[in-house]
Coordinates of C-alpha atoms and ligand atoms in Angstrom, one line a residue:
M390 CA 15.7 3.6 34.9
P391 CA 15.2 1.9 38.2
K392 CA 16.2 -1.7 38.7
L393 CA 14.3 -4.1 40.9
I394 CA 13.8 -7.8 41.5
I395 CA 10.3 -9.4 41.2
D396 CA 10.1 -13.1 42.2
N397 CA 13.8 -13.5 41.6
I398 CA 13.7 -11.9 38.2
E399 CA 15.9 -8.9 37.8
L400 CA 14.4 -6.2 35.6
E401 CA 14.8 -2.5 34.7
V402 CA 11.7 -0.5 33.9
P403 CA 11.1 3.1 32.8
E404 CA 10.7 5.7 35.6
G405 CA 7.1 6.0 36.8
T406 CA 6.2 2.4 36.1
N407 CA 4.3 0.8 39.0
V408 CA 5.1 -2.6 40.5
L409 CA 2.0 -4.2 38.9
E410 CA 3.0 -3.0 35.4
A411 CA 6.6 -4.0 36.0
A412 CA 5.5 -7.5 36.9
R413 CA 3.3 -7.7 33.8
S414 CA 6.3 -6.8 31.7
V415 CA 8.0 -10.0 32.6
G416 CA 4.8 -12.1 32.4
I417 CA 3.9 -12.2 36.1
V418 CA 0.2 -11.5 36.6
I419 CA -0.8 -9.9 39.9
P420 CA -4.5 -10.1 40.5
H421 CA -6.2 -6.7 39.9
F422 CA -9.7 -5.3 39.5
C423 CA -9.5 -1.5 39.6
W424 CA -6.2 -1.0 37.8
H425 CA -6.6 -0.9 34.0
P426 CA -3.9 -0.1 31.5
A427 CA -6.0 2.6 29.9
L428 CA -7.5 4.0 33.1
G429 CA -4.5 3.7 35.5
K430 CA -4.8 3.1 39.2
A431 CA -7.5 3.8 41.7
G432 CA -6.4 1.8 44.7
A433 CA -10.0 0.8 45.3
C434 CA -10.0 -3.0 45.3
R435 CA -6.9 -4.0 47.4
V436 CA -6.5 -7.3 45.6
C437 CA -3.1 -6.5 44.0
A438 CA -1.2 -7.0 47.3
V439 CA 2.5 -7.9 47.1
K440 CA 5.2 -8.2 49.8
L441 CA 8.3 -5.9 49.5
L442 CA 11.1 -7.9 51.0
E443 CA 14.0 -5.4 50.6
G444 CA 14.7 -1.9 49.4
P445 CA 13.3 1.6 50.1
V446 CA 9.7 0.3 50.9
K447 CA 9.0 -2.8 53.0
G448 CA 6.0 -4.9 53.8
L449 CA 2.6 -5.5 52.3
Q450 CA 1.9 -3.0 49.5
M451 CA -0.7 -2.4 46.8
S452 CA 1.4 -3.0 43.6
C453 CA -0.8 -0.8 41.4
M454 CA -0.2 2.2 43.7
L455 CA 3.5 1.7 44.2
P456 CA 6.0 3.3 41.7
V457 CA 9.0 1.2 41.1
Q458 CA 12.2 2.4 43.0
D459 CA 15.7 1.3 42.6
G460 CA 16.6 -1.7 44.8
M461 CA 13.1 -3.0 45.4
V462 CA 12.8 -6.8 46.0
V463 CA 9.3 -7.9 45.5
S464 CA 7.5 -11.2 46.1
T465 CA 4.1 -11.8 44.5
T466 CA 3.9 -15.2 46.1
D467 CA 4.8 -14.4 49.7
E468 CA 2.3 -16.1 52.1
E469 CA 1.3 -12.8 53.7
A470 CA 0.5 -11.3 50.3
L471 CA -1.5 -14.4 49.3
A472 CA -3.4 -14.3 52.6
M473 CA -4.3 -10.6 52.0
R474 CA -5.6 -11.4 48.5
R475 CA -7.6 -14.4 49.8
A476 CA -9.1 -12.2 52.4
V477 CA -10.1 -9.4 49.9
I478 CA -11.8 -12.0 47.7
E479 CA -13.7 -13.4 50.7
W480 CA -14.8 -9.9 51.7
L481 CA -15.9 -9.1 48.1
M482 CA -17.8 -12.4 48.0
I483 CA -19.8 -11.5 51.2
N484 CA -22.2 -9.4 49.1
H485 CA -21.6 -11.0 45.7
P486 CA -24.1 -13.6 44.6
H487 CA -22.7 -17.1 44.8
D488 CA -24.2 -18.0 41.4
C489 CA -21.3 -18.5 39.0
P490 CA -22.8 -21.7 37.5
V491 CA -25.8 -19.8 36.3
C492 CA -24.5 -16.3 36.1
D493 CA -24.4 -14.9 32.5
E494 CA -21.0 -13.5 33.0
G495 CA -19.6 -16.9 34.0
G496 CA -16.5 -17.8 32.0
E497 CA -15.6 -14.1 31.4
C498 CA -15.6 -12.8 34.9
Q499 CA -12.4 -11.8 36.6
L500 CA -13.9 -12.2 40.1
Q501 CA -14.8 -15.8 39.3
D502 CA -11.3 -16.4 38.1
Y503 CA -9.6 -14.9 41.1
T504 CA -12.1 -16.6 43.5
I505 CA -11.3 -20.0 42.1
A506 CA -7.6 -19.3 41.8
G507 CA -7.4 -18.1 45.4
G508 CA -9.3 -21.2 46.6
H509 CA -12.2 -19.4 48.3
G510 CA -15.0 -22.0 48.3
I511 CA -16.7 -21.9 51.7
R512 CA -18.9 -19.0 52.7
R513 CA -18.3 -18.1 56.4
Y514 CA -20.5 -15.0 56.5
D515 CA -24.1 -16.0 57.3
G516 CA -25.7 -12.5 57.4
K517 CA -27.9 -11.0 54.8
K518 CA -26.3 -9.9 51.5
R519 CA -26.6 -6.2 50.5
T520 CA -28.8 -5.9 47.5
H521 CA -29.6 -3.2 45.0
F522 CA -32.3 -2.4 42.5
N523 CA -31.1 -2.5 38.9
Q524 CA -31.8 0.2 36.3
Q525 CA -33.1 0.0 32.7
L526 CA -30.1 1.4 30.8
G527 CA -31.5 1.1 27.3
P528 CA -31.5 -1.5 24.6
Y529 CA -27.8 -2.4 24.7
I530 CA -26.6 -2.7 28.3
E531 CA -28.0 -4.9 31.1
H532 CA -27.5 -3.6 34.7
E533 CA -27.0 -6.1 37.6
M534 CA -25.7 -4.0 40.5
N535 CA -25.6 -6.9 43.0
R536 CA -22.5 -8.1 41.2
C537 CA -20.6 -4.9 41.9
I538 CA -17.3 -5.0 43.6
Q539 CA -16.8 -1.2 43.7
C540 CA -13.7 -1.0 41.5
Y541 CA -14.9 2.3 40.0
R542 CA -13.7 1.2 36.5
C543 CA -17.1 2.0 35.0
A544 CA -17.4 5.5 36.3
R545 CA -13.8 6.2 35.6
F546 CA -14.2 5.1 32.0
Y547 CA -17.6 6.7 31.4
Q548 CA -16.9 10.1 33.0
E549 CA -13.2 10.6 32.7
Y550 CA -12.1 8.6 29.6
A551 CA -15.3 9.1 27.6
G552 CA -16.7 12.3 29.0
G553 CA -20.2 11.0 29.7
T554 CA -22.3 13.0 32.2
D555 CA -25.4 10.8 32.7
F556 CA -23.8 8.0 34.6
G557 CA -21.6 7.9 37.7
V558 CA -21.2 6.9 41.3
M559 CA -23.8 7.7 44.0
G560 CA -24.3 6.8 47.7
R561 CA -21.5 6.0 50.1
A562 CA -19.8 3.1 51.9
G563 CA -21.9 0.0 51.8
T564 CA -24.7 1.6 49.7
I565 CA -22.5 2.8 46.9
Y566 CA -24.2 2.6 43.6
F567 CA -23.0 2.9 40.0
G568 CA -25.8 4.0 37.6
R569 CA -27.8 6.9 36.3
Q570 CA -29.8 9.4 38.4
Q571 CA -32.9 7.6 37.0
D572 CA -33.7 4.8 34.5
G573 CA -32.9 5.7 30.9
T574 CA -30.7 4.8 27.9
L575 CA -27.1 5.6 28.4
E576 CA -26.2 8.6 26.3
S577 CA -22.5 8.1 25.6
P578 CA -21.7 6.8 22.1
F579 CA -19.1 4.7 23.9
S580 CA -21.3 3.2 26.6
G581 CA -20.8 -0.4 25.4
N582 CA -17.2 -0.3 26.8
L583 CA -18.8 -0.7 30.2
V584 CA -19.4 -4.4 29.2
D585 CA -15.7 -5.0 28.5
I586 CA -14.3 -2.9 31.3
C587 CA -16.4 -4.2 34.2
P588 CA -14.4 -7.1 35.8
T589 CA -17.6 -8.8 36.9
G590 CA -21.0 -8.9 35.3
V591 CA -22.6 -5.6 36.4
F592 CA -22.8 -4.5 32.8
T593 CA -23.4 -7.1 30.2
D594 CA -24.3 -7.0 26.5
K595 CA -28.1 -7.1 26.5
T596 CA -28.3 -7.9 22.8
A597 CA -26.6 -11.3 23.5
R598 CA -28.0 -12.0 26.9
F599 CA -28.5 -15.7 27.7
R600 CA -27.7 -16.7 24.1
A601 CA -24.4 -18.4 24.8
R602 CA -21.7 -19.1 27.3
Y603 CA -18.3 -17.6 26.8
W604 CA -16.8 -21.0 25.8
D605 CA -19.6 -21.6 23.3
Y606 CA -18.7 -18.7 21.1
D607 CA -16.9 -18.9 17.8
M608 CA -14.5 -16.0 17.9
A609 CA -11.5 -14.7 16.0
P610 CA -9.5 -11.5 15.8
S611 CA -11.2 -9.1 13.4
V612 CA -11.5 -5.5 12.2
C613 CA -14.5 -3.2 12.5
P614 CA -16.0 -2.5 9.0
H615 CA -18.3 0.4 10.1
C616 CA -16.0 3.3 9.3
S617 CA -12.5 3.9 8.0
L618 CA -10.6 3.7 11.3
G619 CA -10.2 0.0 11.3
C620 CA -10.7 -0.5 15.1
N621 CA -9.7 -4.0 16.2
T622 CA -12.5 -6.3 17.4
V623 CA -13.4 -9.8 18.5
P624 CA -16.8 -10.7 17.1
M625 CA -18.5 -13.6 18.8
A626 CA -20.9 -15.9 17.1
R627 CA -22.8 -19.1 17.8
Y628 CA -24.7 -21.3 15.4
R629 CA -23.9 -19.0 12.5
E630 CA -25.4 -16.0 14.3
L631 CA -23.2 -13.0 15.1
L632 CA -24.2 -12.4 18.7
K633 CA -21.8 -9.7 20.0
T634 CA -18.6 -7.8 19.3
T635 CA -16.0 -6.8 21.8
A636 CA -13.0 -4.5 21.6
R637 CA -9.5 -6.0 20.8
R638 CA -6.5 -4.1 22.0
N639 CA -4.4 -2.4 19.4
D640 CA -2.3 0.4 21.0
A641 CA -1.8 2.3 17.7
V642 CA -5.4 2.2 16.7
N643 CA -8.3 1.9 19.1
G644 CA -6.4 1.2 22.2
W645 CA -8.7 -0.9 24.4
F646 CA -12.0 0.5 23.3
L647 CA -14.7 0.5 20.6
C648 CA -17.6 2.8 19.8
D649 CA -21.2 1.7 20.1
R650 CA -21.8 1.6 16.4
G651 CA -18.9 -0.9 16.0
R652 CA -20.1 -2.9 18.9
F653 CA -23.8 -3.2 18.4
S654 CA -24.2 -3.2 14.5
N655 CA -24.4 -6.9 14.3
S656 CA -28.0 -7.4 13.0
A657 CA -27.2 -7.0 9.2
V658 CA -25.1 -10.1 9.3
N659 CA -28.0 -12.2 10.8
A660 CA -30.7 -10.5 8.8
P661 CA -33.2 -13.0 7.2
D662 CA -33.4 -10.8 4.0
R663 CA -29.7 -11.2 3.4
P664 CA -28.9 -12.6 -0.1
R665 CA -28.2 -16.2 0.7
R666 CA -28.9 -18.0 -2.6
A667 CA -27.4 -17.6 -6.0
L668 CA -30.1 -16.4 -8.5
V669 CA -30.2 -16.4 -12.3
D670 CA -33.1 -14.4 -13.6
S671 CA -34.6 -14.6 -10.1
Q672 CA -34.5 -18.4 -10.1
P673 CA -32.4 -20.0 -7.3
V674 CA -29.5 -22.0 -8.6
S675 CA -26.2 -23.3 -7.2
V676 CA -23.3 -20.9 -7.1
A677 CA -21.4 -23.0 -9.7
A678 CA -24.4 -22.7 -12.0
A679 CA -24.6 -19.0 -11.5
L680 CA -20.9 -18.6 -12.3
D681 CA -21.3 -20.7 -15.4
A682 CA -24.2 -18.4 -16.4
I683 CA -22.1 -15.3 -15.9
S684 CA -19.3 -16.7 -18.0
L685 CA -21.8 -17.6 -20.8
R686 CA -23.6 -14.2 -20.7
L687 CA -20.3 -12.3 -20.6
N688 CA -19.3 -14.0 -23.8
G689 CA -22.5 -13.0 -25.4
F690 CA -22.3 -9.5 -24.0
L691 CA -18.7 -9.0 -25.2
A692 CA -19.5 -10.3 -28.6
L693 CA -22.4 -7.9 -29.0
H694 CA -21.1 -4.7 -27.4
G695 CA -17.3 -5.2 -27.2
S696 CA -15.2 -5.2 -24.0
G697 CA -15.2 -1.4 -23.7
A698 CA -18.9 -1.5 -22.8
L699 CA -18.3 -3.4 -19.6
A700 CA -17.6 -1.9 -16.2
I701 CA -16.1 -4.0 -13.3
V702 CA -17.1 -2.2 -10.0
G703 CA -15.4 -3.0 -6.7
S704 CA -16.0 -1.1 -3.5
P705 CA -14.4 0.5 -0.4
R706 CA -16.4 -2.0 1.7
M707 CA -14.9 -5.0 0.0
S708 CA -11.7 -6.6 1.1
L709 CA -8.4 -5.7 -0.5
E710 CA -8.3 -9.3 -1.9
G711 CA -11.6 -8.8 -3.7
N712 CA -10.7 -5.5 -5.1
L713 CA -7.4 -6.9 -6.4
L714 CA -9.1 -9.7 -8.2
A715 CA -11.7 -7.2 -9.6
A716 CA -8.7 -5.5 -11.3
R717 CA -7.6 -8.9 -12.6
L718 CA -11.0 -9.5 -14.1
R719 CA -10.8 -6.1 -15.8
D720 CA -7.4 -7.0 -17.2
L721 CA -8.6 -10.4 -18.4
L722 CA -11.7 -9.1 -20.2
G723 CA -10.2 -5.8 -21.3
A724 CA -13.2 -4.1 -19.7
G725 CA -13.8 -0.5 -20.5
A726 CA -13.8 0.7 -16.9
L727 CA -12.6 -0.5 -13.5
C728 CA -14.3 1.4 -10.7
Y729 CA -13.7 1.4 -6.9
F730 CA -15.8 4.5 -6.0
S731 CA -19.3 5.2 -7.2
D732 CA -19.1 9.0 -7.5
V733 CA -16.3 11.2 -8.8
L734 CA -16.0 13.5 -5.8
H735 CA -15.6 10.6 -3.4
A736 CA -13.0 9.1 -5.7
E737 CA -11.0 12.3 -6.3
R738 CA -10.9 13.1 -2.6
A739 CA -9.9 9.7 -1.4
V740 CA -7.2 9.3 -4.0
E741 CA -5.9 12.8 -3.3
A742 CA -5.8 12.3 0.5
V743 CA -4.1 8.9 0.2
S744 CA -1.5 10.2 -2.3
L745 CA -0.6 13.0 0.1
L746 CA 0.0 10.6 3.1
N747 CA 3.3 9.1 3.8
F748 CA 5.0 7.3 6.6
E749 CA 6.2 10.5 8.2
N750 CA 2.9 12.5 8.1
S751 CA 0.2 9.9 8.6
A752 CA -1.3 10.0 12.0
S753 CA -2.7 7.0 13.9
Q754 CA -5.4 7.3 16.6
E755 CA -2.5 7.0 19.1
D756 CA -0.7 10.0 17.4
V757 CA -3.9 11.9 18.0
R758 CA -4.1 10.9 21.6
Q759 CA -0.5 12.0 22.1
S760 CA -0.9 15.3 20.2
D761 CA -0.6 18.7 21.9
L762 CA -2.8 20.5 19.3
V763 CA -5.6 19.0 17.2
A764 CA -7.4 20.8 14.4
V765 CA -10.6 19.2 13.2
M766 CA -11.9 20.2 9.8
E767 CA -14.6 19.1 7.3
C768 CA -16.1 16.3 9.3
D769 CA -18.6 15.3 11.9
L770 CA -16.3 13.1 13.9
L771 CA -19.0 11.4 16.0
D772 CA -20.8 10.4 12.9
Q773 CA -18.0 9.6 10.6
A774 CA -15.3 8.2 12.9
P775 CA -16.5 8.1 16.5
M776 CA -13.3 6.6 18.0
M777 CA -11.3 9.5 16.5
A778 CA -13.5 11.8 18.7
L779 CA -12.6 9.7 21.7
A780 CA -8.9 10.0 20.7
V781 CA -9.3 13.8 20.5
R782 CA -10.7 13.7 24.0
Q783 CA -7.6 12.0 25.4
A784 CA -5.4 14.6 23.8
W785 CA -7.6 17.3 25.3
R786 CA -7.5 15.7 28.7
N787 CA -3.7 15.7 28.5
G788 CA -3.7 19.5 27.8
A789 CA -3.9 19.7 24.0
R790 CA -5.8 22.6 22.4
V791 CA -8.5 21.6 20.0
Y792 CA -9.6 23.8 17.1
I793 CA -12.7 23.3 15.0
V794 CA -11.9 24.8 11.6
G795 CA -14.5 26.2 9.3
S796 CA -18.3 25.6 9.3
E797 CA -18.5 21.9 8.2
C798 CA -18.0 20.4 11.7
P799 CA -21.1 20.4 13.9
I800 CA -20.3 21.4 17.5
D801 CA -23.2 19.6 19.1
V802 CA -23.8 18.8 22.8
A803 CA -22.4 15.2 22.4
Q804 CA -19.1 16.6 21.1
Q805 CA -19.0 19.4 23.7
E806 CA -19.1 16.7 26.4
L807 CA -16.0 15.1 24.9
F808 CA -13.7 18.1 24.6
E809 CA -13.6 21.8 24.7
S810 CA -12.7 23.5 21.5
E811 CA -11.9 26.8 19.9
S812 CA -13.3 27.9 16.6
A813 CA -11.1 29.0 13.7
I814 CA -12.3 30.3 10.4
S815 CA -9.5 28.7 8.4
L816 CA -6.4 26.6 9.1
S817 CA -4.2 29.7 8.9
D818 CA -5.9 30.8 12.1
V819 CA -4.7 27.7 14.0
P820 CA -1.3 28.2 15.7
L821 CA 0.1 24.9 14.4
A822 CA 3.7 26.3 14.6
S823 CA 3.4 26.7 18.3
A824 CA 2.7 23.0 18.9
K825 CA 5.3 20.2 19.1
R826 CA 3.0 17.4 17.9
P827 CA 0.1 19.0 15.9
V828 CA -2.4 16.8 14.1
I829 CA -5.0 17.8 11.6
I830 CA -8.1 15.6 11.3
C831 CA -9.7 16.3 7.9
G832 CA -12.9 14.9 6.4
T833 CA -13.1 14.2 2.7
R834 CA -16.8 14.7 2.1
H835 CA -17.2 18.4 1.8
K836 CA -15.3 21.1 0.1
G837 CA -13.2 19.1 -2.2
L838 CA -9.5 19.0 -2.8
L839 CA -8.5 22.4 -1.5
Q840 CA -8.9 21.6 2.2
I841 CA -7.1 18.3 1.8
R842 CA -4.2 20.0 0.1
T843 CA -4.1 22.8 2.6
A844 CA -4.0 20.3 5.4
A845 CA -1.2 18.4 3.8
A846 CA 0.8 21.6 3.1
S847 CA 0.7 22.6 6.8
G848 CA 3.5 20.3 7.9
A849 CA 1.3 18.8 10.7
R850 CA 0.5 15.1 10.9
L851 CA -2.6 14.1 9.1
A852 CA -5.6 11.9 9.8
F853 CA -8.0 11.9 6.8
I854 CA -11.4 10.5 7.5
L855 CA -12.4 8.3 4.5
D856 CA -15.7 6.5 3.7
G857 CA -15.5 2.7 4.0
P858 CA -13.3 0.3 5.8
N859 CA -11.1 -0.2 2.8
A860 CA -11.3 3.2 1.1
F861 CA -7.5 3.7 1.5
G862 CA -6.9 0.4 -0.2
C863 CA -9.3 1.3 -3.0
A864 CA -7.6 4.7 -3.4
L865 CA -4.2 3.0 -3.7
L866 CA -5.6 0.6 -6.2
S867 CA -7.3 3.4 -8.2
N868 CA -3.9 4.9 -8.8
Q869 CA -2.1 1.7 -9.5
Q870 CA -4.8 0.2 -11.8
G871 CA -6.0 3.4 -13.5
A872 CA -9.5 3.0 -12.1
I873 CA -12.1 5.8 -12.6
S874 CA -15.2 6.5 -10.6
F875 CA -18.4 4.8 -11.8
S876 CA -20.1 8.2 -12.4
E877 CA -17.2 9.2 -14.7
A878 CA -17.6 5.8 -16.5
L879 CA -21.2 6.6 -17.1
V880 CA -20.5 10.1 -18.4
E881 CA -18.4 8.7 -21.1
G882 CA -21.5 6.9 -22.3
K883 CA -19.9 3.7 -23.4
I884 CA -20.9 1.4 -20.5
K885 CA -23.7 -1.0 -21.3
G886 CA -23.1 -3.6 -18.7
V887 CA -21.9 -3.9 -15.1
I888 CA -20.5 -6.5 -12.8
A889 CA -20.8 -5.1 -9.3
L890 CA -18.9 -6.4 -6.3
E891 CA -20.3 -5.3 -2.9
A892 CA -20.8 -1.9 -4.7
D893 CA -23.3 0.7 -3.6
L894 CA -24.2 2.0 -7.0
P895 CA -26.8 4.7 -7.5
S896 CA -30.4 3.4 -7.4
D897 CA -31.2 5.5 -10.5
L898 CA -28.9 3.6 -12.8
P899 CA -29.9 4.2 -16.4
L900 CA -32.3 1.6 -17.7
G901 CA -30.1 0.9 -20.7
I902 CA -27.3 -0.5 -18.5
R903 CA -27.5 -4.2 -17.7
V904 CA -26.4 -5.3 -14.3
L905 CA -25.0 -8.6 -15.6
A906 CA -24.1 -9.7 -12.1
A907 CA -24.0 -8.4 -8.6
A908 CA -22.3 -10.0 -5.7
D909 CA -23.1 -8.8 -2.2
W910 CA -24.0 -9.9 1.4
L911 CA -26.2 -6.8 1.9
P912 CA -29.6 -6.7 0.3
T913 CA -29.0 -3.6 -1.8
P914 CA -31.5 -2.2 -4.3
L915 CA -28.9 -3.1 -7.1
L916 CA -29.5 -6.8 -6.5
E917 CA -33.1 -6.4 -7.7
R918 CA -31.7 -5.1 -11.0
A919 CA -29.1 -7.9 -11.3
E920 CA -29.6 -10.7 -13.8
I921 CA -27.4 -12.9 -11.7
V922 CA -27.0 -12.5 -8.0
L923 CA -24.1 -14.0 -6.1
P924 CA -24.3 -14.3 -2.3
V925 CA -20.9 -13.5 -0.7
T926 CA -19.7 -13.7 2.8
S927 CA -19.6 -10.8 5.3
W928 CA -16.4 -9.9 7.0
V929 CA -17.0 -12.3 9.9
E930 CA -17.4 -15.3 7.5
M931 CA -14.0 -14.9 5.8
D932 CA -10.4 -14.1 6.1
G933 CA -9.4 -10.8 4.5
T934 CA -7.6 -7.5 4.7
Y935 CA -8.8 -3.9 5.1
V936 CA -6.5 -0.8 4.9
N937 CA -7.6 1.8 7.4
N938 CA -7.5 5.6 7.0
E939 CA -4.0 5.7 8.2
G940 CA -2.7 3.2 5.6
R941 CA -2.5 0.3 8.1
A942 CA -3.3 -3.0 6.4
Q943 CA -5.0 -5.3 8.9
R944 CA -6.0 -8.9 8.6
F945 CA -9.3 -10.1 9.8
K946 CA -10.1 -13.8 10.4
Q947 CA -13.1 -15.9 9.8
V948 CA -15.3 -16.0 12.9
M949 CA -18.1 -18.3 11.8
Q950 CA -19.3 -20.4 8.9
P951 CA -21.7 -18.7 6.4
G952 CA -25.3 -20.0 6.3
L953 CA -28.6 -19.3 7.9
P954 CA -28.5 -18.9 11.7
I955 CA -30.1 -21.9 13.4
K956 CA -32.3 -19.4 15.3
G957 CA -35.2 -18.5 12.9
L958 CA -34.7 -21.4 10.5
T959 CA -38.0 -22.5 9.0
P960 CA -39.4 -25.9 9.8
E961 CA -38.4 -27.1 6.3
L962 CA -34.8 -26.3 6.9
H963 CA -34.3 -27.2 10.5
P964 CA -33.7 -29.7 11.8
P965 CA -32.3 -31.1 8.6
R966 CA -34.2 -34.2 7.4
V967 CA -31.2 -35.5 5.5
H968 CA -27.7 -35.6 6.8
R969 CA -25.6 -32.8 5.2
H970 CA -22.1 -31.5 5.7
D971 CA -22.9 -28.0 4.6
A972 CA -25.1 -25.4 6.4
P973 CA -28.5 -24.4 5.0
A974 CA -28.0 -21.5 2.5
G975 CA -24.3 -21.7 3.3
E976 CA -23.0 -21.4 -0.2
A977 CA -21.7 -17.9 0.0
L978 CA -18.0 -17.5 -0.8
P979 CA -15.8 -14.5 -0.1
S980 CA -16.0 -12.1 -3.1
W981 CA -12.3 -12.8 -4.0
R982 CA -12.9 -16.5 -4.1
M983 CA -16.1 -16.0 -6.2
L984 CA -13.9 -13.9 -8.6
S985 CA -11.2 -16.5 -8.6
E986 CA -13.7 -19.1 -9.7
L987 CA -15.1 -16.8 -12.4
L988 CA -11.6 -16.0 -13.6
E989 CA -10.8 -19.8 -13.9
R990 CA -14.0 -20.3 -15.9
L991 CA -12.9 -17.5 -18.2
G992 CA -9.6 -19.1 -18.9
D993 CA -7.4 -17.4 -16.3
E994 CA -5.6 -19.2 -13.5
R995 CA -7.3 -20.1 -10.2
F996 CA -6.1 -17.8 -7.4
E997 CA -5.5 -19.3 -4.0
E998 CA -3.7 -16.2 -2.8
P999 CA -4.8 -12.9 -4.3
L1000 CA -2.1 -10.9 -2.5
S1001 CA 0.6 -11.4 -5.0
G1002 CA 3.1 -9.2 -6.8
R1003 CA 3.6 -5.9 -5.1
W1004 CA 1.0 -7.0 -2.5
E1005 CA 2.9 -10.1 -1.5
V1006 CA 4.3 -8.2 1.4
L1007 CA 0.9 -8.6 3.1
S1008 CA 0.4 -12.3 2.4
G1009 CA 2.0 -13.3 5.8
L1010 CA 0.2 -10.6 7.8
Q1011 CA -1.1 -11.9 11.1
A1012 CA -4.4 -10.7 12.4
E1013 CA -2.9 -10.2 15.9
G1014 CA 0.2 -8.4 14.8
G1015 CA -1.0 -4.8 14.8
G1016 CA -1.1 -4.4 11.1
E1017 CA 1.4 -3.2 8.4
L1018 CA 1.7 0.4 7.4
L1019 CA 1.4 0.7 3.7
T1020 CA 2.7 4.2 3.9
R1021 CA 6.0 2.6 4.6
V1022 CA 6.0 0.5 1.4
K1023 CA 3.7 2.4 -1.0
Ligands
LIG1387 FE1 -4.5 -2.4 43.0 FE2 -7.2 -2.5 42.8 S1 -5.7 -3.2 41.4 S2 -6.0 -1.7 44.4

C-alpha cells in the first residue's frame, strides 16, 4: 500500500486510491464537483486542484484524477492550489446566475458553499451570460439549465449508473446542454437521484419547490417503508407536512441512491383523509377515551365469547416495536390468535425464507453489486424492489452474468435498459458453480415454498424479496410467538373479534366478526368496519425499527410532529383562536405506545422500551450506524 503525506499527515492507503479520496480518509475535504464516490472521476470541473510538493509527480494536479503513489507530499492549502480553485469558481460564476439569496437550491448548493468559502464576491466579467431554455421533465423534476456547471454528474448517473436512455448530454463547448431530446417526463425509475447528485440546482424536486429553505426543514435519518429493502433516507418536513425525501448513504444497503417510489411517495402522510381523530362508534373522542372504551368492550367481549375468540393482528408495515407489543397483548389476554400476515401463503413463504437465511448466506444490496453471477427468479424487481434492480445493473456493469429464471419475472423494456440477461428454465440451468460470488434474488409471491427451498439449497448467497418494510421482523416474530396467518385463524372458525394494528385485512371480512378496534395512519377500508378507530403515527412521526429483507434491523427517527399540516387547515383550525401546545389533530401516537397505554389499562405494566428480552440487543441501535444484522444473532 502506498504511503504519502497530505498536509503534514502521514497516511497509507490501498493501491488505486486517488489523492482526493486519500485526503477524505483523514478528514481533509478538497473541493470537488464532478467526482462522486459512486460515480468516480471525470476530470471535468478542475476545482479539486492540489499542489504536489515532493515525490514522483510535482506541481499543480487534479486530485481526483491522480492515483496515490509512494512518496507523494501533497499540500491542499498551497497558495498556487488555492488560486487555481478560486479562478475555477470565478470562471464557473461567469455564466451562473448570481442569485443565491433567492435561488431555491440556496443552502444545499455545493457551488454556493465553495464560492463563499473561496471568497469570490465581486464579478469582474461584464459580458452577457450564456442562457438556456429549460425543459418540462415531468411532475417530479424541475429543470433550470442556467445553473449548470458542466460536471457531467447527471448524465453519468442517468446513463451509466442507472441505464437511462432518454436523457443525456448534447451540444458542445459553451452550448453544452444536459436534458432530453425533447420535453417529456423522465423515464428512468431512478430519475429523482438527479436532484441529489447535481451539485447546484439544475435538477430540483418539483414536488417541494418553493415550499421551504433547506434550513427550514425538520429532518432526521429514516428508512424507506415502500418495499422490503430498507433503503436509508432523510425525509424533510415543514409545518407537519412531509415535503420531500432524499437518499441517505448506507454502503451495504442503497449506497447513495433511492428509487423514485421511495423518493416521491410522500402524499399519503399529508393526505387530508388520513385518520386523525380517535372514534368510538363513529363519534370523535380523545385517544384516552377511545382506549378506555376498548378496555371496557374487551372485558365484555371476553366475558361473552372467551379469549379464544379474539385475534390480535399486527402487520409487516408496522414497526418491530408495535409488533412486539401486539404479542404482549395476545399473551395478556390469552387471545386465540396472534397474526402478522393476512394470508397463509404470504405468511408461509416469508417465514420459510427468513428461516433459511443466516449470517453467511444472506445477501445485501452491496453483495449483489459485487456479485459475478446473479440469478433472478419469481419476482418483478422493478415493481417489488426497484433498488435491487439497480444493484443488479451495477453487477452487470462490472461483468456479472445475469440469469432470469422461470416465467414469473417480466423482462420488459425498462428492465432491459438496466441489464442484459439470459433466460434459464430452472435454477439447475444456471452455472452457479462457475461463479465466485453468485447471488440468487428470489421473490416470495409466486410458486410457493419449492423455489425458496431450491434457492437456499444452491449454496449461493440469497436475497429474498419480501412484502413490507418489516416482513422479516414479522416472520421472525411469527416463529418465536407461534403466530398464524389471519386467513388460517378464520378457517378455524373461532374468531369473533379482531384488534387490528396497521393491518391490511381482506375487505370481505365475514360480517359476524367484530372489528373491536383498528389502529392505522392509512385510511383503509377496515377502519369503516371498526367500532373504535385509533389514529397512529406514520413512520416519519415516530422513532422505530424495521428489519429489511436481508435481516438488517434499522432504526428510523422522528422527523416531524403528528398533526394536520398547516397548509390546508380549515379556517376553524388555523390560526388557532386559543393558545395551545399541541397541534390540531395531533393526538396520534406510535402504535407501540398506543398498545403500551392499552396494556396498562388492562393491568399490565407500562412499556417505555418495547425492545426488551431477546430484543434488547437492538435497544441501543443508532439510526446512523448502518443497522444490526439479526442473522448474526437470531
Ligand atoms: Fe476533480 Fe472535478 S472533482 S476535476
